Coordinates of C-alpha atoms and ligand atoms in Angstrom, one line a residue:
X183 CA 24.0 3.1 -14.7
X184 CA 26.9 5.6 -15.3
X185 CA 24.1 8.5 -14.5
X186 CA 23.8 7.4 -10.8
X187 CA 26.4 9.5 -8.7
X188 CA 25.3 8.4 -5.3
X189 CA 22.8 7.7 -2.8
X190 CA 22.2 10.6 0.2
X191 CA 20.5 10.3 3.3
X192 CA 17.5 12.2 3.7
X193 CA 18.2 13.3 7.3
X194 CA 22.0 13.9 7.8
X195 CA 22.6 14.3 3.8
X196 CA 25.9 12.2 3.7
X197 CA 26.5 10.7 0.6
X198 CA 27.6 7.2 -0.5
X199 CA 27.9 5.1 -3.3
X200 CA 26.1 2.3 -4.5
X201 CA 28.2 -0.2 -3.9
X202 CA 28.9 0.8 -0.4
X203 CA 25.4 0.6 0.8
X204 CA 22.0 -1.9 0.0
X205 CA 19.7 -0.2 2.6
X206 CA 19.6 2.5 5.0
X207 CA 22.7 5.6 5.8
X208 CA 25.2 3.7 7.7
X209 CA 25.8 7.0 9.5
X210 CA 22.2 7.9 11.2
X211 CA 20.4 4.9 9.9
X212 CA 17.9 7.1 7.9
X213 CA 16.6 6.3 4.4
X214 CA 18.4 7.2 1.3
X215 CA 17.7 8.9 -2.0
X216 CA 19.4 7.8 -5.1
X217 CA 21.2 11.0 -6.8
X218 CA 21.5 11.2 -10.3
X219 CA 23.6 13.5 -13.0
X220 CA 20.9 14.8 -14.7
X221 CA 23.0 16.3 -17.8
X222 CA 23.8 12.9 -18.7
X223 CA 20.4 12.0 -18.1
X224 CA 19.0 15.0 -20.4
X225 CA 21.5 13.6 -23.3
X226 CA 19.8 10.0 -23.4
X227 CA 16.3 11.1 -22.8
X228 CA 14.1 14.2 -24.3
X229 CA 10.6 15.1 -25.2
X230 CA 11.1 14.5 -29.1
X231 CA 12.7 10.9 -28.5
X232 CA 9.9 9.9 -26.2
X233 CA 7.0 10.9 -28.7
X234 CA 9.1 8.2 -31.1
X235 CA 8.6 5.8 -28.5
X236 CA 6.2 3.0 -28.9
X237 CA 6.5 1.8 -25.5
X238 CA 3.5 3.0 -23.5
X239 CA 4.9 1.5 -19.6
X240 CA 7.2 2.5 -17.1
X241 CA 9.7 1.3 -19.2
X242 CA 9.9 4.3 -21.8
X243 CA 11.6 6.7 -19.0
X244 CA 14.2 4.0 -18.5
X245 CA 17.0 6.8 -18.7
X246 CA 15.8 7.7 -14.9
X247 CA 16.0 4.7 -13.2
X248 CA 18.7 3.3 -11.2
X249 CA 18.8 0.2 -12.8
X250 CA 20.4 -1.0 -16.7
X251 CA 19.6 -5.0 -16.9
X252 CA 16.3 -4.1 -19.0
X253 CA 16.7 -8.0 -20.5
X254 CA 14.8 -8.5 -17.3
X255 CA 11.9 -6.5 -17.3
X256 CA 8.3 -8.3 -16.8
X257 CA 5.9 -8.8 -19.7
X258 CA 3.6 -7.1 -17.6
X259 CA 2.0 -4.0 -18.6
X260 CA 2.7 -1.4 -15.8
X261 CA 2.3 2.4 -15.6
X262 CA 0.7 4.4 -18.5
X263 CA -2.3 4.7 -16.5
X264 CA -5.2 6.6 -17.6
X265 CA -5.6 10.2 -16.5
X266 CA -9.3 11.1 -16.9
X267 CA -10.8 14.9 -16.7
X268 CA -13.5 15.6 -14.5
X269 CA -15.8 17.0 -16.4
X270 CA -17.0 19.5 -13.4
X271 CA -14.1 20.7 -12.3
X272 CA -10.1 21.3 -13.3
X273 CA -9.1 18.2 -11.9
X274 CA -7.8 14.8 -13.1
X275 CA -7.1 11.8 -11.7
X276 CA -4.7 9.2 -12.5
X277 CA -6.4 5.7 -12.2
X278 CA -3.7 4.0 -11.2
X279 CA -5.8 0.6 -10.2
X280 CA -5.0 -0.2 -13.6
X281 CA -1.6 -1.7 -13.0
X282 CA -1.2 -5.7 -13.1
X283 CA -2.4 -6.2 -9.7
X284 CA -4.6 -3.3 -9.1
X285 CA -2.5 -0.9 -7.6
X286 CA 0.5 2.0 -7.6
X287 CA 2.8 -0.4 -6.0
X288 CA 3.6 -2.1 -9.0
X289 CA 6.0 0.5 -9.9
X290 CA 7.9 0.0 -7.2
X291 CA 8.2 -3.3 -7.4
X292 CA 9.0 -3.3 -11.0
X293 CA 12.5 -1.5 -10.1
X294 CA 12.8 -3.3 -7.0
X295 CA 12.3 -6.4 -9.3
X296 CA 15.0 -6.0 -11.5
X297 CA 17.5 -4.3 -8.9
X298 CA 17.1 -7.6 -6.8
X299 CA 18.0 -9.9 -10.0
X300 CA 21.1 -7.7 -10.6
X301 CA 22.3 -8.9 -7.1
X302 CA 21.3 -12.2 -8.1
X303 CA 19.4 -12.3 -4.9
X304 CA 17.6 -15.7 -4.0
X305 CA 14.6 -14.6 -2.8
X306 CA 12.2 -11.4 -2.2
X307 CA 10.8 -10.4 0.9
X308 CA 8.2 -8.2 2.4
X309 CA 6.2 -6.8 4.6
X310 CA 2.9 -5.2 3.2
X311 CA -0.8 -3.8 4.2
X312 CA -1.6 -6.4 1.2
X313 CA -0.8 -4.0 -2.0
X314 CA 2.7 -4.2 -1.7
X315 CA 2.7 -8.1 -0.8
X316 CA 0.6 -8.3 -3.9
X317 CA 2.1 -6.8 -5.8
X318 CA 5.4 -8.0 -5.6
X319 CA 4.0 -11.3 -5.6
X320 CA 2.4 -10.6 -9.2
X321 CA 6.2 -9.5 -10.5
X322 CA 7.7 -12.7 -9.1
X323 CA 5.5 -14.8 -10.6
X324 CA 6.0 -12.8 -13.9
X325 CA 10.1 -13.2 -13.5
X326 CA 10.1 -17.0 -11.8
X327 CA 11.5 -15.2 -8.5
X328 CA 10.5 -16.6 -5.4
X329 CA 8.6 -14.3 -2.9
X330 CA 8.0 -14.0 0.9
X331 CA 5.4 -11.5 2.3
X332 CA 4.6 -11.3 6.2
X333 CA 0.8 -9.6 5.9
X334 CA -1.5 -8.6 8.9
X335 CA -4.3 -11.1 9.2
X336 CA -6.8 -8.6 8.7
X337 CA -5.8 -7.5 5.2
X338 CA -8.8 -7.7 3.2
X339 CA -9.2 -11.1 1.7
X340 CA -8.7 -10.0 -2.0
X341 CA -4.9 -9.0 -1.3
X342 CA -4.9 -12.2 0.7
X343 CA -6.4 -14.1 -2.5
X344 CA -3.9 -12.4 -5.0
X345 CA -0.6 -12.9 -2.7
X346 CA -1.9 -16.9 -2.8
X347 CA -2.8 -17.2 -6.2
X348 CA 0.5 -15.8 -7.4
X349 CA 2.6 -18.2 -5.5
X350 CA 4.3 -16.0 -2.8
X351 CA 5.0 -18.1 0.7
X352 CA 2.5 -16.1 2.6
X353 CA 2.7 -15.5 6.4
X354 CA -0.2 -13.9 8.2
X355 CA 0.9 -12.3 11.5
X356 CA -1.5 -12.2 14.1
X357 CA -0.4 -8.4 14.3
X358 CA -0.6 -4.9 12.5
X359 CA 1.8 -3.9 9.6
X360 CA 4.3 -2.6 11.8
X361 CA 4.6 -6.1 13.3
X362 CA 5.3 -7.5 10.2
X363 CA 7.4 -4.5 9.3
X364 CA 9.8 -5.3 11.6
X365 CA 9.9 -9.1 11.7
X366 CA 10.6 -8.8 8.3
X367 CA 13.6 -6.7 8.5
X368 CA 15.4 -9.0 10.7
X369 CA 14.8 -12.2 8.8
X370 CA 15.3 -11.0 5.3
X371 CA 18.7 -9.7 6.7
X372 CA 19.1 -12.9 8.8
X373 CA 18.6 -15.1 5.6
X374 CA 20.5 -12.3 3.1
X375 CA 17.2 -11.9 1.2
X376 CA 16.2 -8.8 -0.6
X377 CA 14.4 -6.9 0.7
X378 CA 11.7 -4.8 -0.8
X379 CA 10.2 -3.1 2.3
X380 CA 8.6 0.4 1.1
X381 CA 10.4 2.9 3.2
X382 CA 13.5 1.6 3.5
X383 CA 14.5 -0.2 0.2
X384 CA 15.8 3.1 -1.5
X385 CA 14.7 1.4 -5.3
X386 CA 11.1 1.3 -4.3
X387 CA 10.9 5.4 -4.4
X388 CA 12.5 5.5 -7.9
X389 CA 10.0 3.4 -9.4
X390 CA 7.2 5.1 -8.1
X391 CA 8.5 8.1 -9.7
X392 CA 6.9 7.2 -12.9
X393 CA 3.8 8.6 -11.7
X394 CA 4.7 12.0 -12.4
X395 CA 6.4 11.6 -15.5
X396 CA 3.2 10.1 -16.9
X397 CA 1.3 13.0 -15.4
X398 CA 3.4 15.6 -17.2
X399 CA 4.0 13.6 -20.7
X400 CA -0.2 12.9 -20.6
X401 CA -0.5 16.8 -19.9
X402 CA 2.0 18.1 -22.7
X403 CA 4.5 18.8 -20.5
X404 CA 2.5 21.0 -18.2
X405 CA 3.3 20.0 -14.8
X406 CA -0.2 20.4 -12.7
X407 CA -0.7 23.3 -10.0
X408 CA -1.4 21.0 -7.2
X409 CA -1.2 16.7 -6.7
X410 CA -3.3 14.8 -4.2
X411 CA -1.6 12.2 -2.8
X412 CA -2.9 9.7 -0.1
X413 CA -0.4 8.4 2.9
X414 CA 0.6 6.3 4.8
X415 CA 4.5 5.3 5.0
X416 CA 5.5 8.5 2.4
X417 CA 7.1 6.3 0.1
X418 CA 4.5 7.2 -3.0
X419 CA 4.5 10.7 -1.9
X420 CA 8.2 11.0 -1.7
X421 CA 8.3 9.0 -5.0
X422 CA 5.6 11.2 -6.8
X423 CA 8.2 14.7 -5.7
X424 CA 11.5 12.9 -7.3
X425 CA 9.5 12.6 -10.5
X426 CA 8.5 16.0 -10.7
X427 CA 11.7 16.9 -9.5
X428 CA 14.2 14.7 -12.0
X429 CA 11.5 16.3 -15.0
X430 CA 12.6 20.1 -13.6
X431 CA 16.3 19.2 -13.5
X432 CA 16.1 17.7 -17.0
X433 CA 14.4 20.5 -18.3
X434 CA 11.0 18.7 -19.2
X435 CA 8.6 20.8 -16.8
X436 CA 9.4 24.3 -16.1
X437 CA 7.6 24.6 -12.8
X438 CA 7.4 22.6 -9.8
X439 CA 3.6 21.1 -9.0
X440 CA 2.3 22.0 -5.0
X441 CA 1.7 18.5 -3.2
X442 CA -0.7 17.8 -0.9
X443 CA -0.6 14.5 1.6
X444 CA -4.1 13.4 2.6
X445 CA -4.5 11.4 5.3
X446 CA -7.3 9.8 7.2
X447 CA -7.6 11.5 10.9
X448 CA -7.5 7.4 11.8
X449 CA -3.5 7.5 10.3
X450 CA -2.5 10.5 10.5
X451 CA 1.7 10.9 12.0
X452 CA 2.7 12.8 9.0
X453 CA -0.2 15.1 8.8
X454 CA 0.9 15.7 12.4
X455 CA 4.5 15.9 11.7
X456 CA 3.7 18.5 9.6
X457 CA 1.5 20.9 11.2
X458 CA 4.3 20.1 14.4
X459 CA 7.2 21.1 11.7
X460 CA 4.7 24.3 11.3
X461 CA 4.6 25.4 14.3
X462 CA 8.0 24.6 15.7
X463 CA 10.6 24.3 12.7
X464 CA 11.4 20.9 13.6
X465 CA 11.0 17.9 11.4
X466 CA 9.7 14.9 13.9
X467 CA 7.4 12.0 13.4
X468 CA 5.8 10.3 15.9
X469 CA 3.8 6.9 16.4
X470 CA 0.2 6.8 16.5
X471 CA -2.0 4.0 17.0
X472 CA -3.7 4.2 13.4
X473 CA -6.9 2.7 13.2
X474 CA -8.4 3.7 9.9
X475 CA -11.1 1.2 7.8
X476 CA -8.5 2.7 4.6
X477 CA -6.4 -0.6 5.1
X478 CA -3.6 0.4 2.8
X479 CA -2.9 3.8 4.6
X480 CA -3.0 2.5 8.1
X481 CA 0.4 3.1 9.5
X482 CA 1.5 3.9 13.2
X483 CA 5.1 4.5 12.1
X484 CA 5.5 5.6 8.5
X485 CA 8.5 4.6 7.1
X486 CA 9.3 6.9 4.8
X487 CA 7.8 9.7 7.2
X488 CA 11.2 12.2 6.8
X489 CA 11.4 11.9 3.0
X490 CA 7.2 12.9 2.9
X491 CA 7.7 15.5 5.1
X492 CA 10.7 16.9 2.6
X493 CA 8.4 16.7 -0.1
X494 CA 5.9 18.4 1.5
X495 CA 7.8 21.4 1.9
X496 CA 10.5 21.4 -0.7
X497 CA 6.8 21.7 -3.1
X498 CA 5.7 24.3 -0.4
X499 CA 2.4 21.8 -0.4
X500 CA 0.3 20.7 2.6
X501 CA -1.4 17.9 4.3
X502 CA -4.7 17.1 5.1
X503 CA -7.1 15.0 6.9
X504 CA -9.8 13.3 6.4
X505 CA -12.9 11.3 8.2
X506 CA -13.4 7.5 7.0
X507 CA -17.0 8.6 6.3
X508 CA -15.5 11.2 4.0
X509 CA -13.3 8.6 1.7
X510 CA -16.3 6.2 2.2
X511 CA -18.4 8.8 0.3
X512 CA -15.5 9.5 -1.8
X513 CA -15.7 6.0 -3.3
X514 CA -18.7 6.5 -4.5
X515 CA -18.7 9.8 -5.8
X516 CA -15.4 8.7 -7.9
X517 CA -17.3 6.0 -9.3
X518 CA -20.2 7.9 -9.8
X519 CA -18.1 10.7 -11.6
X520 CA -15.3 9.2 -13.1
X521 CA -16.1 5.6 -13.6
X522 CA -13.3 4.3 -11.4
X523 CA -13.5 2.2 -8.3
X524 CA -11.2 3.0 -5.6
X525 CA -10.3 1.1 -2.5
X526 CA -9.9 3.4 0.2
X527 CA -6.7 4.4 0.4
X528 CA -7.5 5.1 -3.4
X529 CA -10.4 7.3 -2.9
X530 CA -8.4 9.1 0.0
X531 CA -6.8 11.7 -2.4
X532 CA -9.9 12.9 -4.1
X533 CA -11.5 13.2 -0.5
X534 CA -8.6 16.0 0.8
X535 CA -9.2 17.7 -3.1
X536 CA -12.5 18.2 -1.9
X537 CA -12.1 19.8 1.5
X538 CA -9.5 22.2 0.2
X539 CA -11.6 23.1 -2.6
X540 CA -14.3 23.8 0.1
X541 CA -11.6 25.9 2.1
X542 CA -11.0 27.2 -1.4
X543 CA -7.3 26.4 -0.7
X544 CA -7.5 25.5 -4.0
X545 CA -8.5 27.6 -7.0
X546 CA -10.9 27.0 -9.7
X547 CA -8.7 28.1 -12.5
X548 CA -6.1 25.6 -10.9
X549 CA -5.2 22.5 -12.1
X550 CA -5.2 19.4 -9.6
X551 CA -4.5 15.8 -10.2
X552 CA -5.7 13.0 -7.4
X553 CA -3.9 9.7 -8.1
X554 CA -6.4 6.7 -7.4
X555 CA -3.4 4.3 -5.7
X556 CA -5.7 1.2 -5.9
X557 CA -8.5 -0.7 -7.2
X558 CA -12.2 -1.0 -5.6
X559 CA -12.5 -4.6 -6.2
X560 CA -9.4 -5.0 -3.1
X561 CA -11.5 -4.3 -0.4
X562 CA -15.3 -5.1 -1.7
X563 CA -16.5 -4.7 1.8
X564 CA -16.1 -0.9 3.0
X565 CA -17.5 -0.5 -0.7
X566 CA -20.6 -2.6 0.2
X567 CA -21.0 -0.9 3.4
X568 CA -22.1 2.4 1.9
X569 CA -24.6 1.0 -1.0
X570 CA -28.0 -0.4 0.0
X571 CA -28.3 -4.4 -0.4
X572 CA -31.1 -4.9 -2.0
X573 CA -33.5 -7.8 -0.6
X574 CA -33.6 -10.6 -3.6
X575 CA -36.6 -10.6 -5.3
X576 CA -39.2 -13.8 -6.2
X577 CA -38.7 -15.2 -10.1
X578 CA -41.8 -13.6 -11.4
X579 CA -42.2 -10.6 -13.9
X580 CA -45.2 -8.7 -11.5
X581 CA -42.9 -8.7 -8.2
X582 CA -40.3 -8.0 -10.3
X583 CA -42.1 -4.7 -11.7
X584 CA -43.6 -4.2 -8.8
X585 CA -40.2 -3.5 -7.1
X586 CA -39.0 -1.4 -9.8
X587 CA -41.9 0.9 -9.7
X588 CA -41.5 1.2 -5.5
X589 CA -37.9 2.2 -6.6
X590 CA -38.7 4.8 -8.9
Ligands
PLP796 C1 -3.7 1.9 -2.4 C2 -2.7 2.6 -1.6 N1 -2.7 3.9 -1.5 C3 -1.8 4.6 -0.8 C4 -0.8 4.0 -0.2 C5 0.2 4.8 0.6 O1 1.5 4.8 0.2 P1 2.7 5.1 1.3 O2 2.5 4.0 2.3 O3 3.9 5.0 0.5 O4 2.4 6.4 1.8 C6 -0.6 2.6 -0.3 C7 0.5 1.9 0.4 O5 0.3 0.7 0.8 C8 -1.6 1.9 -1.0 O6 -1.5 0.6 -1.2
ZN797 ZN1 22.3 9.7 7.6

């Protein structure tokens, strides 16, 4: 880990080393941001050694992470996710559902994972809109680590399922994330439990950075015009920049991709932080009282809402919003076009692709990537609640045909 030089706040920009510091800047209590020296990063690492490589996961841009006890990595197949051409427009999206438990967040917890055996930490915990949760739970069953996640009761019942089925003590609060948020930072520190909360565990960012390596490897080396990214806390968002960024510094990409945040106008604080650092110069997040039906992206306080805004304009990108009935009808069209089935938060991206193609923000000769964060089968019920039921029919070949021909 000799090519990790620090880790820098992302509001007041004071740096401090690793061994100093688990969590948050003890100066302004802001979020961190590892720093790296990338010339000793470019030595171990290049474009001609990874076309040698074999290993098709996360694990084959292991020079980047902050993290060197690779005895320790899952059996689990994460990252390398398909990214699949539309073949109507110049777009692609990255079906990140693919992952061991259906979603991005696997990534993060991967690195997270392997930083928190390092510290020979006893347990994991977590608070989590259910990806997260599940996620994490998935790794620690993978690595015999034992895992706590506090998850709001409503979480659909899938991420409930998983979190159970993989062993992880599970608390449901009779509250929303932020709730659990913050009773979880108080009694992983209480209990000196690590703690992989997204948005303030500086690890989880550099994990989720593999995202854009993948996109630029899986696109020759091109780095897209513009990337659709759906939020909530900013982590993935502020994950998906460092990629592109560490790629630009190393010399793999030689331009930067725009990116856009798309949120749903029922979760929307950095959408608003944005358009507020628009028209005022000044970088400030507020609460809202989110409300959206895209679970996973329902956030009143995003956690990682300075380091998204950074991103935002250090890839002179944008943010959006969008109406629940717009990623509703996203879902299907995705699966419709593409073949994939989004929750969501998942379907999110593509729906803010769409509106600035409409506003044609976004060119037709320009290239676009929408990552798909999470898997359909997570949330079954918003899904269900734009298809039409149909009424079971009697056992008999005549009603049977009969049906089908009212259909046609
Ligand atoms: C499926 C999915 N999409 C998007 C997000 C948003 O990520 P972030 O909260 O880092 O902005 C999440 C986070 O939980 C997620 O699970
Ligand atoms: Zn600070």
């Amino acid at each position: 880990m000799d090519t990790v030089l620090g880790l820098r706040c992302v509001r007041c920009e004071k740096e401090w080393s690793v061994e100093q510091i688990q969590y948050t800047c003890p100066s302004c209590q802001n979020n961190l941001d590892v720093v790296y020296d990338y010339a000793k990063i470019a030595q171990r690492i290049s474009k001609k050694s990874l076309q040698e490589n074999r290993d098709y996961s996360i694990w084959r841009y292991r020079s980047f992470y902050p993290v060197d006890n690779f005895e320790n990595i899952p059996s689990l197949q994460i990252g390398w996710t398909p990214l699949y051409k539309s073949k109507k427009q110049n777009l692609y999206i990255k079906d990140d559902g693919r992952n061991p438990s259906a979603s991005f967040k696997d990534r993060a917890s991967a690195i997270a994972l392997l930083d928190a055996i390092s510290k020979k930490s006893p347990r994991i915990m977590g608070a989590s809109t259910g990806n997260a949760g599940s996620s994490i739970a998935c790794l620690g069953a993978s690595a015999d680590v034992p895992i706590t996640i506090l998850v709001p009761n409503s979480a659909p019942q899938a991420k409930l399922a998983q979190l159970l089925i993989f062993g992880a003590t599970v608390v449901p609060i009779d509250g929303n994330y932020d709730q659990a948020f913050d009773l979880c930072q108080e009694i992983a520190l209480h209990n000196n439990w690590y703690n992989r909360n997204t948005g303030y565990n500086p690890y989880t960012r550099e994990g989720k950075k593999s995202c854009a390596f993948e996109i630029c490897e899986q696109l020759n080396w091109q780095a897209p015009d513009w990337v659709f990214v759906s939020v909530g806390d900013g982590n993935i968002i502020s994950g998906i920049w460092k990629g592109f960024y560490d790629l630009y510094h190393c010399k793999f990409i030689d331009k930067l991709p725009r990116l856009v945040a798309v949120q749903s106008s029922k979760s929307n604080a950095i959408h608003q932080a944005f358009v507020h650092f628009n028209n005022t110069g000044e970088k400030t997040i507020k609460q809202t009282a989110a409300t959206t039906i895209a679970d996973s992206i329902s956030v009143d306080i995003p956690r990682d809402g300075l380091a998204a805004l950074n991103s935002i304009i250090a890839s002179k990108g944008l943010s959006v919003e969008v109406d629940d009935s717009e990623i509703l009808c996203e879902i299907r069209n995705i699966a419709r076009d593409f073949a994939v089935f989004a929750e969501p938060a998942g379907a999110t991206s593509v729906a803010g692709f769409n509106k600035l193609v409409a506003q044609n923000v976004v060119k037709e000769e320009e290239v676009s990537v929408c990552i798909i964060t999470g898997n359909g089968l997570k949330d079954i019920s918003s899904a269900l609640s734009i298809v039409k039921r149909p009424q079971p029919i009697a056992p008999c070949r005549s009603k049977v045909e009969e049906y089908l021909q009212r259909r046609n």
